[in-house]
């Protein structure tokens, strides 16, 4: 099954190439504990999922790149070309000299409708190249302008155009002490809109990744590239081709046994249904053994409640609302978004 990646805004177009590079590095790396035949099967599955051949010397990423600043796209295309082992397609990107700053409403209400036809045409072409389309994977910031506002709009368009395809949104949660004054507004609007049209949200918190860089990797001067590479490595391991592992008895020390504890899950979920494990004998990148865990849990309750609370305090004093109303986002739209996320908070609190 193939995945079409949609990179949105500066954040999405900086993380995207790191993800493809991590996957490509893994494909060409050591194959660890598996046989040659298993390694070839793994290699083919990875390439089918993320790349197309297209009579090219190197695999071409199944991706669409969107930003309102040509410089960002140019840098992204150059990074891919320099890698030498993969590249982006010649007609896979849209860039306009129309920066949207940090205004969510400009991305959602202006740039989205204005460029909808071109963006969806690019997406359709990538989808048609897939023998078996598995779904879409978007990469975007939650707090910026283009990535968040345009990303929410494009996700709605994907849902309308591909109603049966799986849509996974990868969103970057902003630093708690961010530099964008309206980041909490943007985050609330983004999350509430994605909640309506996405099948799943995969979240990375900048503060958490920053701690990994500092405390686990011992990086002294942490750059955005360092942060993005950690995120890309984690995403690559999550998307690693695997097969269903079955019960914990398949493992010599049964490390999955503790995950079958009913107390870990809400009462209306059977632990056998609540937890699934996949495995592969193929090593991921430089690690002979590794494990990735993706959970639908309460871990985002605190940061979500914080973002909604900060945004509500600003909204109550009407701070910066004019930046949104001038692009067609009314106060009622904010109230609808607050209501939707407060319901999410209530639901997850009661798990």
Coordinates of C-alpha atoms in Angstrom, one line a residue:
X1 CA 0.0 0.0 0.0
X2 CA 1.4 3.4 -1.0
X3 CA 1.2 6.6 1.0
X4 CA 1.1 10.1 -0.5
X5 CA 2.8 12.6 1.7
X6 CA 1.6 16.2 1.7
X7 CA 4.2 18.7 3.1
X8 CA 2.6 22.0 4.2
X9 CA 4.3 25.2 5.1
X10 CA 7.9 25.8 6.3
X11 CA 7.6 23.2 9.1
X12 CA 6.2 20.4 6.8
X13 CA 8.8 21.1 4.1
X14 CA 11.7 20.9 6.5
X15 CA 10.6 17.7 8.3
X16 CA 9.4 16.0 5.0
X17 CA 12.9 15.6 3.4
X18 CA 14.3 14.4 6.8
X19 CA 11.6 11.7 6.9
X20 CA 12.4 10.5 3.3
X21 CA 16.1 10.6 4.0
X22 CA 15.6 8.5 7.2
X23 CA 13.6 5.9 5.2
X24 CA 16.1 5.9 2.4
X25 CA 19.0 5.5 4.8
X26 CA 17.2 2.6 6.4
X27 CA 16.5 0.9 3.1
X28 CA 20.2 1.0 2.1
X29 CA 21.5 0.2 5.6
X30 CA 22.3 -3.1 7.3
X31 CA 19.5 -5.6 7.4
X32 CA 20.3 -6.9 10.9
X33 CA 18.7 -10.2 11.9
X34 CA 16.7 -11.0 8.8
X35 CA 17.6 -13.1 5.7
X36 CA 18.5 -11.8 2.3
X37 CA 15.0 -12.7 1.0
X38 CA 13.3 -10.9 4.0
X39 CA 15.5 -7.9 3.4
X40 CA 14.6 -7.7 -0.3
X41 CA 10.9 -8.0 0.6
X42 CA 11.3 -5.2 3.2
X43 CA 13.2 -3.1 0.6
X44 CA 10.4 -3.5 -1.9
X45 CA 7.7 -2.7 0.6
X46 CA 9.4 0.5 1.7
X47 CA 9.9 1.7 -1.8
X48 CA 6.3 0.9 -2.8
X49 CA 5.0 2.8 0.2
X50 CA 7.0 6.0 -0.1
X51 CA 8.7 6.1 -3.5
X52 CA 7.9 5.6 -7.2
X53 CA 10.4 4.7 -9.9
X54 CA 9.2 6.9 -12.8
X55 CA 12.1 5.9 -15.0
X56 CA 14.4 7.9 -12.8
X57 CA 18.0 7.1 -11.7
X58 CA 16.8 7.4 -8.1
X59 CA 13.5 6.8 -6.4
X60 CA 11.0 9.7 -6.5
X61 CA 9.2 10.6 -3.3
X62 CA 5.4 10.2 -3.4
X63 CA 4.9 13.7 -2.1
X64 CA 3.2 17.1 -2.8
X65 CA 5.0 20.2 -1.4
X66 CA 3.0 23.3 -0.7
X67 CA 4.1 26.7 0.7
X68 CA 3.5 30.3 0.0
X69 CA 7.2 31.2 0.1
X70 CA 9.3 29.9 -2.9
X71 CA 12.5 30.0 -0.9
X72 CA 11.3 27.2 1.4
X73 CA 10.4 24.9 -1.5
X74 CA 13.7 25.6 -3.3
X75 CA 15.7 24.7 -0.2
X76 CA 13.6 21.5 0.2
X77 CA 14.1 20.4 -3.4
X78 CA 17.9 21.2 -3.1
X79 CA 18.2 19.1 0.1
X80 CA 16.6 16.1 -1.7
X81 CA 18.7 16.5 -4.8
X82 CA 22.0 16.6 -2.8
X83 CA 21.1 13.3 -1.0
X84 CA 21.8 11.4 -4.2
X85 CA 19.6 8.5 -3.2
X86 CA 16.1 10.0 -3.7
X87 CA 14.4 13.1 -5.0
X88 CA 11.1 14.9 -5.4
X89 CA 9.1 14.8 -8.7
X90 CA 9.6 17.8 -11.1
X91 CA 5.9 18.8 -10.9
X92 CA 5.2 17.9 -7.3
X93 CA 5.2 21.4 -5.7
X94 CA 3.2 24.6 -5.4
X95 CA 4.9 27.8 -4.3
X96 CA 3.7 31.4 -4.6
X97 CA 5.3 34.6 -3.5
X98 CA 2.5 35.2 -1.1
X99 CA 3.7 34.8 2.5
X100 CA 0.8 34.4 4.9
X101 CA 2.9 35.2 8.0
X102 CA 1.5 33.6 11.1
X103 CA -2.1 34.2 10.2
X104 CA -4.2 31.1 10.3
X105 CA -7.2 32.8 8.7
X106 CA -5.1 33.9 5.7
X107 CA -4.0 30.4 5.0
X108 CA -7.4 28.8 5.6
X109 CA -9.7 31.4 4.0
X110 CA -7.5 33.0 1.3
X111 CA -4.7 30.8 0.1
X112 CA -6.6 27.6 0.5
X113 CA -9.6 28.4 -1.8
X114 CA -7.3 30.4 -4.2
X115 CA -5.0 27.4 -4.8
X116 CA -7.4 24.5 -4.1
X117 CA -7.6 23.4 -7.8
X118 CA -3.8 23.4 -8.3
X119 CA -3.1 21.6 -5.0
X120 CA -5.7 18.9 -5.5
X121 CA -4.6 18.4 -9.1
X122 CA -1.0 17.7 -7.8
X123 CA -2.5 15.3 -5.1
X124 CA -4.6 13.5 -7.7
X125 CA -1.6 13.0 -10.0
X126 CA 0.4 11.4 -7.1
X127 CA -2.5 9.3 -6.1
X128 CA -2.9 8.0 -9.7
X129 CA 0.7 6.8 -9.7
X130 CA -0.1 4.4 -6.8
X131 CA -1.1 0.8 -7.7
X132 CA -2.6 0.6 -4.3
X133 CA -3.3 3.9 -2.5
X134 CA -3.2 3.3 1.3
X135 CA -3.9 6.9 2.3
X136 CA -2.4 10.4 2.9
X137 CA 0.1 11.6 5.4
X138 CA 0.2 15.3 6.0
X139 CA 3.1 17.1 7.8
X140 CA 2.4 20.5 9.3
X141 CA 2.9 22.9 12.1
X142 CA 0.0 23.5 14.4
X143 CA 0.8 27.1 15.3
X144 CA 2.1 28.8 12.2
X145 CA 0.3 30.4 9.3
X146 CA 0.4 28.5 6.0
X147 CA 1.0 25.0 7.5
X148 CA -1.8 25.3 10.0
X149 CA -4.5 27.2 8.2
X150 CA -3.8 25.9 4.7
X151 CA -3.2 22.4 6.2
X152 CA -6.6 22.4 7.8
X153 CA -8.2 23.5 4.5
X154 CA -6.3 20.9 2.4
X155 CA -7.2 18.1 4.9
X156 CA -10.9 18.9 4.4
X157 CA -10.3 18.8 0.6
X158 CA -8.6 15.4 0.9
X159 CA -11.6 14.1 2.9
X160 CA -14.0 15.3 0.2
X161 CA -12.0 14.0 -2.7
X162 CA -11.0 10.7 -1.1
X163 CA -13.8 9.8 1.3
X164 CA -12.7 6.2 1.9
X165 CA -8.9 6.9 2.1
X166 CA -7.1 7.0 5.5
X167 CA -5.8 10.5 6.4
X168 CA -3.1 10.8 9.0
X169 CA -2.1 14.3 10.1
X170 CA 1.3 14.7 11.7
X171 CA 1.3 18.0 13.6
X172 CA 4.1 19.7 15.5
X173 CA 2.9 21.0 18.9
X174 CA 4.5 24.4 19.6
X175 CA 7.0 25.2 22.3
X176 CA 5.2 26.3 25.5
X177 CA 7.1 29.6 25.4
X178 CA 6.7 30.1 21.7
X179 CA 7.6 33.3 19.7
X180 CA 4.3 33.4 17.8
X181 CA 1.9 35.6 19.8
X182 CA -1.2 34.0 18.3
X183 CA 0.1 30.4 18.3
X184 CA -2.7 29.3 20.8
X185 CA -5.4 30.7 18.5
X186 CA -3.8 28.9 15.5
X187 CA -3.5 25.7 17.5
X188 CA -7.1 25.7 18.6
X189 CA -8.4 26.5 15.1
X190 CA -6.2 23.8 13.6
X191 CA -7.0 21.0 16.0
X192 CA -10.7 21.6 15.9
X193 CA -10.8 21.5 12.1
X194 CA -8.6 18.5 11.8
X195 CA -10.7 16.7 14.4
X196 CA -13.6 16.9 11.9
X197 CA -11.9 15.6 8.8
X198 CA -8.8 13.5 9.9
X199 CA -8.8 9.8 10.8
X200 CA -5.9 10.2 13.2
X201 CA -3.5 12.9 14.5
X202 CA 0.1 12.0 15.3
X203 CA 1.6 14.6 17.5
X204 CA 5.2 15.6 18.3
X205 CA 5.7 18.2 21.0
X206 CA 8.7 20.5 20.4
X207 CA 9.5 20.7 24.1
X208 CA 9.7 16.9 24.4
X209 CA 11.9 16.5 21.3
X210 CA 14.1 19.3 22.6
X211 CA 14.6 17.3 25.8
X212 CA 15.6 14.2 23.8
X213 CA 18.2 16.2 21.9
X214 CA 19.6 17.7 25.1
X215 CA 19.4 14.8 27.6
X216 CA 19.6 11.6 25.5
X217 CA 21.7 12.8 22.5
X218 CA 23.8 15.3 24.5
X219 CA 23.6 17.9 21.8
X220 CA 24.9 21.2 23.2
X221 CA 23.7 23.7 20.5
X222 CA 20.3 22.3 19.4
X223 CA 19.2 23.4 16.0
X224 CA 15.9 22.9 14.2
X225 CA 17.7 20.3 12.0
X226 CA 18.5 18.3 15.1
X227 CA 14.9 18.4 16.3
X228 CA 13.6 17.5 12.8
X229 CA 15.9 14.6 12.5
X230 CA 14.7 13.1 15.8
X231 CA 11.1 13.5 14.6
X232 CA 11.9 12.0 11.2
X233 CA 13.7 9.0 12.8
X234 CA 10.6 8.3 15.0
X235 CA 8.3 8.7 12.1
X236 CA 10.4 6.3 10.0
X237 CA 10.3 3.7 12.7
X238 CA 6.5 4.0 13.0
X239 CA 6.1 3.5 9.3
X240 CA 8.5 0.6 9.1
X241 CA 7.0 -2.4 7.2
X242 CA 5.9 -5.1 9.7
X243 CA 3.5 -8.0 10.2
X244 CA 1.1 -8.8 13.0
X245 CA 2.9 -10.3 15.9
X246 CA 0.0 -12.1 17.6
X247 CA 0.2 -12.7 21.3
X248 CA 3.1 -11.9 23.5
X249 CA 4.2 -15.6 23.5
X250 CA 6.0 -14.9 20.2
X251 CA 8.6 -13.1 22.3
X252 CA 11.2 -14.9 24.3
X253 CA 10.6 -12.8 27.4
X254 CA 7.0 -11.9 26.7
X255 CA 7.6 -8.1 27.0
X256 CA 4.1 -7.4 25.7
X257 CA 2.4 -9.1 28.6
X258 CA 2.1 -6.0 30.7
X259 CA 0.3 -4.3 27.8
X260 CA -2.6 -6.8 28.2
X261 CA -3.4 -5.4 31.7
X262 CA -7.1 -4.3 31.6
X263 CA -6.4 -1.4 34.0
X264 CA -4.5 0.3 31.2
X265 CA -7.6 0.8 29.1
X266 CA -11.0 2.2 29.3
X267 CA -13.7 -0.2 30.6
X268 CA -15.5 -0.5 27.3
X269 CA -12.4 -1.7 25.4
X270 CA -11.2 -5.3 25.5
X271 CA -7.4 -5.3 26.0
X272 CA -7.1 -7.8 23.2
X273 CA -8.7 -5.2 20.9
X274 CA -7.1 -2.1 22.5
X275 CA -3.5 -3.2 21.9
X276 CA -1.9 -4.5 18.7
X277 CA 1.7 -5.4 18.1
X278 CA 3.6 -5.7 14.9
X279 CA 7.1 -6.9 14.4
X280 CA 9.8 -7.5 11.8
X281 CA 13.2 -9.2 12.0
X282 CA 14.6 -6.3 9.9
X283 CA 16.7 -3.8 11.9
X284 CA 15.8 -0.1 11.6
X285 CA 18.7 2.1 10.6
X286 CA 21.6 1.6 13.0
X287 CA 19.7 -0.2 15.7
X288 CA 19.7 -4.0 15.8
X289 CA 16.6 -3.9 18.1
X290 CA 14.2 -1.1 18.5
X291 CA 10.6 -0.5 19.5
X292 CA 8.0 2.2 18.7
X293 CA 4.8 2.9 20.6
X294 CA 1.9 4.9 19.2
X295 CA -0.8 5.4 21.8
X296 CA -4.2 7.0 21.9
X297 CA -4.1 8.1 25.5
X298 CA -4.4 11.0 28.0
X299 CA -0.9 12.3 27.5
X300 CA -2.0 15.3 25.5
X301 CA -4.7 16.4 28.0
X302 CA -2.4 18.7 29.9
X303 CA -0.9 20.5 26.9
X304 CA -4.3 20.7 25.2
X305 CA -6.0 22.1 28.2
X306 CA -3.1 24.7 28.5
X307 CA -3.4 25.8 24.9
X308 CA -7.2 26.1 25.0
X309 CA -7.0 28.0 28.3
X310 CA -4.5 30.5 27.0
X311 CA -6.4 31.0 23.8
X312 CA -9.6 31.5 25.7
X313 CA -8.0 34.2 27.9
X314 CA -6.9 36.0 24.8
X315 CA -10.3 35.6 23.2
X316 CA -12.1 36.9 26.3
X317 CA -10.2 40.2 26.0
X318 CA -10.7 40.3 22.2
X319 CA -6.9 40.3 21.7
X320 CA -5.8 40.0 18.0
X321 CA -9.3 38.9 16.9
X322 CA -9.2 41.5 14.1
X323 CA -6.4 39.7 12.4
X324 CA -8.8 36.8 11.8
X325 CA -12.1 38.6 11.2
X326 CA -10.6 40.6 8.3
X327 CA -10.1 37.3 6.5
X328 CA -13.5 35.9 7.2
X329 CA -13.0 34.0 10.5
X330 CA -15.7 35.3 12.8
X331 CA -16.0 35.1 16.6
X332 CA -18.6 32.3 16.2
X333 CA -15.9 30.2 14.5
X334 CA -13.7 30.6 17.5
X335 CA -16.5 29.6 19.8
X336 CA -17.3 26.5 17.7
X337 CA -13.6 25.6 17.9
X338 CA -13.4 26.1 21.7
X339 CA -16.6 24.0 22.1
X340 CA -15.2 21.1 20.0
X341 CA -11.9 20.9 21.9
X342 CA -13.6 21.3 25.3
X343 CA -15.6 18.2 24.3
X344 CA -12.4 16.4 23.4
X345 CA -10.9 17.3 26.7
X346 CA -14.0 16.1 28.5
X347 CA -14.1 12.8 26.7
X348 CA -10.4 12.0 27.3
X349 CA -10.6 13.1 30.9
X350 CA -13.4 10.5 31.5
X351 CA -11.4 7.6 29.9

